[in-house]
Amino acid sequence: MADLKAQIAANEKGVQELRKMVEQFGLDVVQAYMGHVQDNAEESVRRAITKLAARMQGGRFTLPLDNGAQIQVAVTIDGAARSAKVDFTGTSPQQPNNFNAPTAVCMAAVLYVFRMLVDDDIPLNAGCLKPIEVVIPEGCMLRPNPPASVVAGNVETSTCITNAIIGALGLMGASQCTVNNFTFGNEKYQYYETISGGSGAGGMFDDNGKLVGGFPGTSVVQTHMTNSRMTDPEVLEWRFPVRLESYEIRAGSGGKGRWNGGNGGVRRLRFLEPMTASILSNGRNTKTGGAFGMAGGGEGAVGINRVVRVDGTQEELQHIGSAEMQPGDIFEIHTPGGGGFGEPSEGGGR
């Protein structure tokens, strides 16, 4: 309810500020500048697409999820029209679980990826999407029919959509394909956080599409859709009956390459009272593999969800799992590493 009230309040504030602008400058001027902002954003994306066209006419990528579903995307670049088509045909049908994503989430992921390609300092707006045609088949998990469950779509599936498009463009290795949603609570306490992982390494290309350099991934960083800050350890331990035992870089979890992927992290939380702890994640299945590498780069390590009981016994959880925690038990989360870029032998890994 607090989230809904905050959204209502934000919209009301927007209405008030827009009315102030109209009163000060006049409706015609405000509407004209709205058009200017969108036209400028459209042109910026078209320039980015022109740069893409110098290197490729398109690409296709299929990204598997831990639950057996897949996101398939084909990107077609039209250099003459300076436009792109993003087609999700082949994506899994609507799922009986909650990994379905509303169409708005899919569109936001497309917008996000193409905004990343723009070097210009522009505000995010609908003009960015004008050069892009998006095809999302009816009834697939990215365009589900009511009453589909979608709670994981905004957090988990959106990161997978983003990485799938990046894979089709061939620009960089994948970042962790999850936001590692961790929750715990009882009748008195409730807590939720997302946890950082490794970002993908990538290439740098000139206007003619030639690879002129690259960059390594970053370790233990919020990537793509996570974009949230974690609670300070002091505040966490003051407000909740838990202890942050450790939070460290997961050495060696980034994919190897000419430019290495970023490492994931290891977060260990000890419980001081009985609570229920749950994890909603992806990128844990060794059969589907970790965050993919690109241009010969290796994939990052998959994540691990584990409970370490006070007597030393360990319980492995799947990508979705829940456990009843007792005083002294530790919930341990190893987040995935990012994919590498380029053959490792080309530069020794950086």
CSV table of C-alpha atoms in Angstrom, one decimal:
chain,number,residue,atom,x,y,z
A,1,MET,CA,0.0,0.0,0.0
A,2,ALA,CA,2.9,2.4,0.8
A,3,ASP,CA,4.3,1.8,-2.7
A,4,LEU,CA,0.9,2.6,-4.3
A,5,LYS,CA,0.5,5.7,-2.2
A,6,ALA,CA,4.0,6.8,-3.2
A,7,GLN,CA,3.2,6.4,-6.9
A,8,ILE,CA,0.0,8.4,-6.5
A,9,ALA,CA,1.9,11.1,-4.7
A,10,ALA,CA,4.6,11.2,-7.4
A,11,ASN,CA,2.0,11.5,-10.1
A,12,GLU,CA,0.2,14.3,-8.2
A,13,LYS,CA,3.5,16.2,-7.8
A,14,GLY,CA,4.1,15.8,-11.6
A,15,VAL,CA,0.7,17.2,-12.3
A,16,GLN,CA,1.3,20.2,-10.1
A,17,GLU,CA,4.7,21.0,-11.6
A,18,LEU,CA,3.4,20.6,-15.2
A,19,ARG,CA,0.6,23.0,-14.5
A,20,LYS,CA,3.2,25.5,-13.1
A,21,MET,CA,5.2,25.2,-16.3
A,22,VAL,CA,2.1,25.8,-18.4
A,23,GLU,CA,1.1,28.9,-16.3
A,24,GLN,CA,4.6,30.3,-16.7
A,25,PHE,CA,5.4,29.5,-20.3
A,26,GLY,CA,2.1,28.8,-22.0
A,27,LEU,CA,0.7,25.5,-23.2
A,28,ASP,CA,2.0,25.9,-26.8
A,29,VAL,CA,5.6,26.4,-25.6
A,30,VAL,CA,5.5,23.5,-23.2
A,31,GLN,CA,4.1,21.1,-25.8
A,32,ALA,CA,6.6,22.3,-28.4
A,33,TYR,CA,9.5,21.6,-26.0
A,34,MET,CA,8.1,18.2,-25.2
A,35,GLY,CA,8.3,17.5,-28.9
A,36,HIS,CA,11.8,18.9,-29.1
A,37,VAL,CA,13.0,16.6,-26.3
A,38,GLN,CA,11.5,13.5,-27.9
A,39,ASP,CA,12.8,14.5,-31.4
A,40,ASN,CA,16.3,14.9,-30.0
A,41,ALA,CA,16.2,11.6,-28.2
A,42,GLU,CA,15.0,9.9,-31.4
A,43,GLU,CA,17.8,11.4,-33.4
A,44,SER,CA,20.4,10.3,-30.7
A,45,VAL,CA,19.1,6.7,-30.9
A,46,ARG,CA,19.2,6.8,-34.7
A,47,ARG,CA,22.8,7.9,-34.6
A,48,ALA,CA,23.6,4.9,-32.3
A,49,ILE,CA,21.8,2.6,-34.7
A,50,THR,CA,23.8,4.0,-37.6
A,51,LYS,CA,27.0,3.1,-35.7
A,52,LEU,CA,25.6,-0.4,-35.1
A,53,ALA,CA,24.9,-0.8,-38.8
A,54,ALA,CA,28.5,-0.3,-39.6
A,55,ARG,CA,29.3,-3.5,-37.7
A,56,MET,CA,26.3,-5.7,-38.1
A,57,GLN,CA,22.9,-6.2,-39.8
A,58,GLY,CA,21.5,-8.0,-36.9
A,59,GLY,CA,21.9,-10.9,-34.5
A,60,ARG,CA,19.9,-13.5,-32.6
A,61,PHE,CA,20.3,-14.8,-29.1
A,62,THR,CA,18.5,-17.3,-26.8
A,63,LEU,CA,18.9,-17.0,-23.1
A,64,PRO,CA,17.7,-19.9,-20.9
A,65,LEU,CA,16.2,-19.4,-17.5
A,66,ASP,CA,16.8,-21.7,-14.5
A,67,ASN,CA,13.1,-22.7,-14.6
A,68,GLY,CA,13.3,-24.2,-18.1
A,69,ALA,CA,11.9,-21.2,-20.0
A,70,GLN,CA,13.8,-19.2,-22.5
A,71,ILE,CA,13.9,-15.7,-23.9
A,72,GLN,CA,14.7,-15.6,-27.6
A,73,VAL,CA,15.3,-12.4,-29.4
A,74,ALA,CA,16.3,-11.4,-33.0
A,75,VAL,CA,17.5,-7.8,-33.6
A,76,THR,CA,17.5,-6.5,-37.2
A,77,ILE,CA,19.4,-3.3,-38.1
A,78,ASP,CA,18.3,-1.2,-41.1
A,79,GLY,CA,21.2,1.1,-41.8
A,80,ALA,CA,19.4,3.0,-44.5
A,81,ALA,CA,16.3,3.8,-42.4
A,82,ARG,CA,18.4,4.1,-39.3
A,83,SER,CA,16.0,1.9,-37.5
A,84,ALA,CA,15.9,-1.5,-35.7
A,85,LYS,CA,13.5,-4.3,-35.1
A,86,VAL,CA,13.5,-6.3,-31.9
A,87,ASP,CA,11.6,-9.6,-32.3
A,88,PHE,CA,10.9,-11.9,-29.3
A,89,THR,CA,9.3,-14.7,-31.4
A,90,GLY,CA,10.4,-18.0,-30.1
A,91,THR,CA,10.2,-16.9,-26.4
A,92,SER,CA,8.6,-19.4,-24.1
A,93,PRO,CA,4.8,-19.4,-23.7
A,94,GLN,CA,3.2,-17.9,-20.7
A,95,GLN,CA,4.4,-19.7,-17.6
A,96,PRO,CA,2.5,-21.2,-14.7
A,97,ASN,CA,5.0,-19.6,-12.3
A,98,ASN,CA,5.5,-15.9,-11.6
A,99,PHE,CA,8.4,-15.3,-14.1
A,100,ASN,CA,6.0,-13.8,-16.7
A,101,ALA,CA,6.7,-10.1,-17.5
A,102,PRO,CA,4.1,-7.6,-18.4
A,103,THR,CA,4.7,-6.0,-21.9
A,104,ALA,CA,5.6,-2.7,-20.2
A,105,VAL,CA,8.5,-4.4,-18.5
A,106,CYS,CA,9.7,-5.9,-21.8
A,107,MET,CA,9.4,-2.5,-23.5
A,108,ALA,CA,11.3,-0.8,-20.7
A,109,ALA,CA,14.2,-3.3,-21.1
A,110,VAL,CA,14.4,-2.6,-24.8
A,111,LEU,CA,14.4,1.1,-24.1
A,112,TYR,CA,17.1,0.6,-21.5
A,113,VAL,CA,19.5,-1.3,-23.8
A,114,PHE,CA,19.2,1.2,-26.7
A,115,ARG,CA,19.6,4.1,-24.3
A,116,MET,CA,22.9,2.5,-23.2
A,117,LEU,CA,24.2,2.9,-26.7
A,118,VAL,CA,23.6,6.6,-26.7
A,119,ASP,CA,26.6,8.8,-25.7
A,120,ASP,CA,24.6,12.0,-25.7
A,121,ASP,CA,23.3,13.5,-22.4
A,122,ILE,CA,19.6,13.1,-23.0
A,123,PRO,CA,16.7,12.4,-20.6
A,124,LEU,CA,15.1,9.0,-20.9
A,125,ASN,CA,11.8,9.5,-22.8
A,126,ALA,CA,9.5,7.8,-25.4
A,127,GLY,CA,11.4,9.4,-28.3
A,128,CYS,CA,14.1,6.8,-27.8
A,129,LEU,CA,11.7,4.1,-28.9
A,130,LYS,CA,10.5,5.8,-32.1
A,131,PRO,CA,13.2,4.2,-34.3
A,132,ILE,CA,12.6,0.7,-32.8
A,133,GLU,CA,9.9,-1.8,-33.8
A,134,VAL,CA,9.2,-4.3,-31.0
A,135,VAL,CA,7.5,-7.6,-31.7
A,136,ILE,CA,6.2,-9.6,-28.7
A,137,PRO,CA,4.0,-12.6,-29.5
A,138,GLU,CA,0.6,-12.7,-27.8
A,139,GLY,CA,0.5,-15.3,-25.0
A,140,CYS,CA,4.3,-15.6,-24.5
A,141,MET,CA,5.8,-15.0,-21.1
A,142,LEU,CA,6.6,-11.4,-22.1
A,143,ARG,CA,3.0,-10.7,-23.1
A,144,PRO,CA,1.0,-12.9,-20.8
A,145,ASN,CA,-2.8,-13.0,-20.6
A,146,PRO,CA,-4.6,-12.4,-17.3
A,147,PRO,CA,-4.5,-13.7,-14.6
A,148,ALA,CA,-0.8,-14.5,-15.1
A,149,SER,CA,1.5,-14.1,-12.1
A,150,VAL,CA,4.2,-11.5,-12.8
A,151,VAL,CA,6.0,-10.7,-9.6
A,152,ALA,CA,9.4,-12.1,-10.8
A,153,GLY,CA,9.0,-10.5,-14.2
A,154,ASN,CA,9.9,-7.0,-13.1
A,155,VAL,CA,13.0,-8.1,-11.2
A,156,GLU,CA,14.3,-11.4,-12.7
A,157,THR,CA,12.9,-11.7,-16.2
A,158,SER,CA,13.7,-8.1,-17.0
A,159,THR,CA,17.4,-8.7,-16.4
A,160,CYS,CA,17.3,-11.7,-18.6
A,161,ILE,CA,15.6,-9.7,-21.4
A,162,THR,CA,18.3,-7.1,-21.1
A,163,ASN,CA,21.1,-9.6,-21.3
A,164,ALA,CA,19.4,-11.4,-24.2
A,165,ILE,CA,19.3,-8.2,-26.3
A,166,ILE,CA,22.9,-7.4,-25.4
A,167,GLY,CA,23.8,-11.0,-26.6
A,168,ALA,CA,22.0,-10.4,-29.9
A,169,LEU,CA,23.9,-7.2,-30.4
A,170,GLY,CA,27.3,-8.9,-29.5
A,171,LEU,CA,28.5,-5.9,-27.6
A,172,MET,CA,29.5,-7.4,-24.3
A,173,GLY,CA,29.3,-10.4,-22.0
A,174,ALA,CA,26.3,-10.8,-19.8
A,175,SER,CA,26.1,-9.4,-16.3
A,176,GLN,CA,24.5,-11.5,-13.7
A,177,CYS,CA,21.0,-12.5,-15.0
A,178,THR,CA,19.4,-12.0,-11.6
A,179,VAL,CA,18.9,-9.4,-8.9
A,180,ASN,CA,19.1,-12.0,-6.1
A,181,ASN,CA,15.9,-11.1,-4.3
A,182,PHE,CA,16.5,-11.9,-0.6
A,183,THR,CA,13.7,-11.6,2.0
A,184,PHE,CA,13.4,-12.6,5.6
A,185,GLY,CA,10.9,-12.0,8.4
A,186,ASN,CA,8.5,-13.2,11.0
A,187,GLU,CA,5.4,-11.6,12.7
A,188,LYS,CA,7.5,-8.6,13.9
A,189,TYR,CA,10.1,-8.1,11.2
A,190,GLN,CA,10.1,-8.0,7.4
A,191,TYR,CA,13.1,-7.2,5.2
A,192,TYR,CA,13.9,-7.3,1.5
A,193,GLU,CA,17.1,-6.6,-0.4
A,194,THR,CA,18.7,-7.2,-3.8
A,195,ILE,CA,22.3,-8.3,-3.9
A,196,SER,CA,25.2,-7.2,-6.2
A,197,GLY,CA,27.0,-9.5,-8.6
A,198,GLY,CA,29.5,-9.3,-11.5
A,199,SER,CA,29.0,-7.1,-14.6
A,200,GLY,CA,30.0,-8.3,-18.1
A,201,ALA,CA,33.1,-7.2,-19.9
A,202,GLY,CA,32.7,-5.6,-23.3
A,203,GLY,CA,34.2,-4.2,-26.4
A,204,MET,CA,34.6,-0.6,-27.7
A,205,PHE,CA,34.0,0.0,-31.4
A,206,ASP,CA,34.7,2.9,-33.7
A,207,ASP,CA,32.2,4.5,-36.1
A,208,ASN,CA,33.2,1.8,-38.7
A,209,GLY,CA,32.4,-1.0,-36.4
A,210,LYS,CA,36.0,-2.0,-35.7
A,211,LEU,CA,37.0,-3.2,-32.3
A,212,VAL,CA,39.4,-0.7,-30.9
A,213,GLY,CA,39.5,-1.7,-27.2
A,214,GLY,CA,37.5,-3.1,-24.4
A,215,PHE,CA,36.7,-2.9,-20.7
A,216,PRO,CA,36.6,-5.4,-17.9
A,217,GLY,CA,33.5,-6.1,-15.9
A,218,THR,CA,33.1,-4.7,-12.4
A,219,SER,CA,33.0,-6.8,-9.3
A,220,VAL,CA,30.1,-6.9,-6.8
A,221,VAL,CA,28.1,-4.1,-8.4
A,222,GLN,CA,24.3,-3.5,-9.0
A,223,THR,CA,23.7,-4.2,-12.7
A,224,HIS,CA,20.9,-3.3,-15.0
A,225,MET,CA,17.6,-3.8,-13.1
A,226,THR,CA,19.0,-4.1,-9.6
A,227,ASN,CA,19.7,-0.3,-9.2
A,228,SER,CA,19.0,-0.3,-5.5
A,229,ARG,CA,21.2,0.5,-2.5
A,230,MET,CA,21.8,-1.9,0.3
A,231,THR,CA,21.2,-1.2,3.9
A,232,ASP,CA,24.3,-0.1,5.8
A,233,PRO,CA,25.4,-3.0,8.1
A,234,GLU,CA,25.1,-0.9,11.2
A,235,VAL,CA,21.5,0.0,10.4
A,236,LEU,CA,20.7,-3.6,9.4
A,237,GLU,CA,22.0,-5.0,12.6
A,238,TRP,CA,20.4,-2.3,14.7
A,239,ARG,CA,16.9,-2.7,13.3
A,240,PHE,CA,16.8,-6.4,12.8
A,241,PRO,CA,17.9,-9.4,14.9
A,242,VAL,CA,20.6,-10.5,12.4
A,243,ARG,CA,24.3,-10.2,12.0
A,244,LEU,CA,26.1,-9.6,8.8
A,245,GLU,CA,28.9,-12.1,9.2
A,246,SER,CA,30.7,-11.1,6.0
A,247,TYR,CA,30.3,-9.6,2.5
A,248,GLU,CA,33.2,-10.2,0.2
A,249,ILE,CA,34.3,-10.5,-3.4
A,250,ARG,CA,33.8,-14.0,-4.8
A,251,ALA,CA,37.3,-14.3,-6.3
A,252,GLY,CA,37.5,-16.1,-9.6
A,253,SER,CA,33.8,-16.0,-10.4
A,254,GLY,CA,34.1,-13.6,-13.3
A,255,GLY,CA,34.4,-15.1,-16.8
A,256,LYS,CA,37.9,-15.2,-18.3
A,257,GLY,CA,38.7,-13.2,-21.5
A,258,ARG,CA,40.9,-10.6,-23.0
A,259,TRP,CA,38.8,-8.5,-20.6
A,260,ASN,CA,37.6,-10.5,-17.7
A,261,GLY,CA,34.0,-10.3,-16.3
A,262,GLY,CA,33.4,-8.9,-12.9
A,263,ASN,CA,33.3,-11.1,-9.9
A,264,GLY,CA,30.2,-11.8,-7.9
A,265,GLY,CA,30.0,-11.6,-4.1
A,266,VAL,CA,29.4,-13.8,-1.1
A,267,ARG,CA,27.0,-12.4,1.5
A,268,ARG,CA,26.6,-14.3,4.8
A,269,LEU,CA,23.8,-13.3,7.2
A,270,ARG,CA,23.5,-14.9,10.7
A,271,PHE,CA,20.0,-15.0,12.3
A,272,LEU,CA,19.6,-14.3,16.0
A,273,GLU,CA,15.8,-15.1,16.1
A,274,PRO,CA,13.7,-17.7,14.4
A,275,MET,CA,12.6,-16.3,11.0
A,276,THR,CA,11.7,-17.5,7.5
A,277,ALA,CA,14.2,-16.5,4.8
A,278,SER,CA,13.5,-16.8,1.1
A,279,ILE,CA,15.5,-16.3,-2.1
A,280,LEU,CA,14.1,-15.5,-5.6
A,281,SER,CA,16.9,-15.7,-8.1
A,282,ASN,CA,18.2,-16.9,-11.5
A,283,GLY,CA,21.6,-17.9,-12.7
A,284,ARG,CA,22.0,-20.9,-10.4
A,285,ASN,CA,21.6,-23.8,-12.8
A,286,THR,CA,24.9,-25.3,-13.9
A,287,LYS,CA,23.2,-27.0,-16.9
A,288,THR,CA,22.1,-23.7,-18.4
A,289,GLY,CA,25.4,-22.1,-17.5
A,290,GLY,CA,26.4,-18.8,-16.0
A,291,ALA,CA,26.4,-15.3,-17.5
A,292,PHE,CA,27.6,-15.8,-21.1
A,293,GLY,CA,30.8,-14.5,-22.4
A,294,MET,CA,31.2,-12.7,-25.8
A,295,ALA,CA,33.7,-12.9,-28.7
A,296,GLY,CA,35.4,-15.9,-27.2
A,297,GLY,CA,35.2,-14.8,-23.5
A,298,GLY,CA,34.3,-17.3,-20.9
A,299,GLU,CA,31.1,-17.4,-18.9
A,300,GLY,CA,30.8,-16.3,-15.3
A,301,ALA,CA,30.3,-18.7,-12.4
A,302,VAL,CA,26.7,-19.6,-11.5
A,303,GLY,CA,25.3,-18.4,-8.1
A,304,ILE,CA,24.8,-20.5,-5.0
A,305,ASN,CA,22.1,-20.3,-2.4
A,306,ARG,CA,23.0,-22.2,0.8
A,307,VAL,CA,21.9,-22.5,4.5
A,308,VAL,CA,24.6,-23.3,7.0
A,309,ARG,CA,23.0,-24.6,10.2
A,310,VAL,CA,24.5,-23.8,13.6
A,311,ASP,CA,25.7,-27.4,13.9
A,312,GLY,CA,27.7,-27.1,10.7
A,313,THR,CA,25.4,-29.0,8.3
A,314,GLN,CA,24.7,-27.3,4.9
A,315,GLU,CA,21.5,-27.2,2.8
A,316,GLU,CA,21.7,-26.2,-0.8
A,317,LEU,CA,18.6,-24.3,-2.2
A,318,GLN,CA,17.5,-24.0,-5.8
A,319,HIS,CA,17.1,-20.7,-7.6
A,320,ILE,CA,13.9,-20.3,-5.7
A,321,GLY,CA,14.0,-21.5,-2.1
A,322,SER,CA,12.9,-20.9,1.4
A,323,ALA,CA,14.2,-22.0,4.8
A,324,GLU,CA,13.2,-21.8,8.4
A,325,MET,CA,16.1,-20.1,10.1
A,326,GLN,CA,16.9,-20.7,13.8
A,327,PRO,CA,19.2,-18.7,16.0
A,328,GLY,CA,22.8,-19.2,14.9
A,329,ASP,CA,21.9,-20.3,11.4
A,330,ILE,CA,23.6,-18.6,8.4
A,331,PHE,CA,22.0,-17.8,5.0
A,332,GLU,CA,24.8,-17.7,2.4
A,333,ILE,CA,24.4,-16.2,-1.0
A,334,HIS,CA,27.1,-16.5,-3.7
A,335,THR,CA,26.1,-14.1,-6.5
A,336,PRO,CA,27.0,-14.9,-10.2
A,337,GLY,CA,30.0,-13.5,-12.0
A,338,GLY,CA,29.8,-11.6,-15.3
A,339,GLY,CA,30.9,-12.9,-18.6
A,340,GLY,CA,34.3,-12.2,-20.2
A,341,PHE,CA,34.9,-10.5,-23.6
A,342,GLY,CA,37.5,-11.7,-26.2
A,343,GLU,CA,39.7,-14.7,-26.3
A,344,PRO,CA,41.8,-14.9,-23.1
A,345,SER,CA,45.0,-15.6,-25.1
A,346,GLU,CA,44.7,-12.2,-26.9
A,347,GLY,CA,45.5,-10.1,-23.9
A,348,GLY,CA,46.1,-12.2,-20.9
A,349,GLY,CA,43.0,-11.1,-19.1
A,350,ARG,CA,42.4,-7.6,-17.7
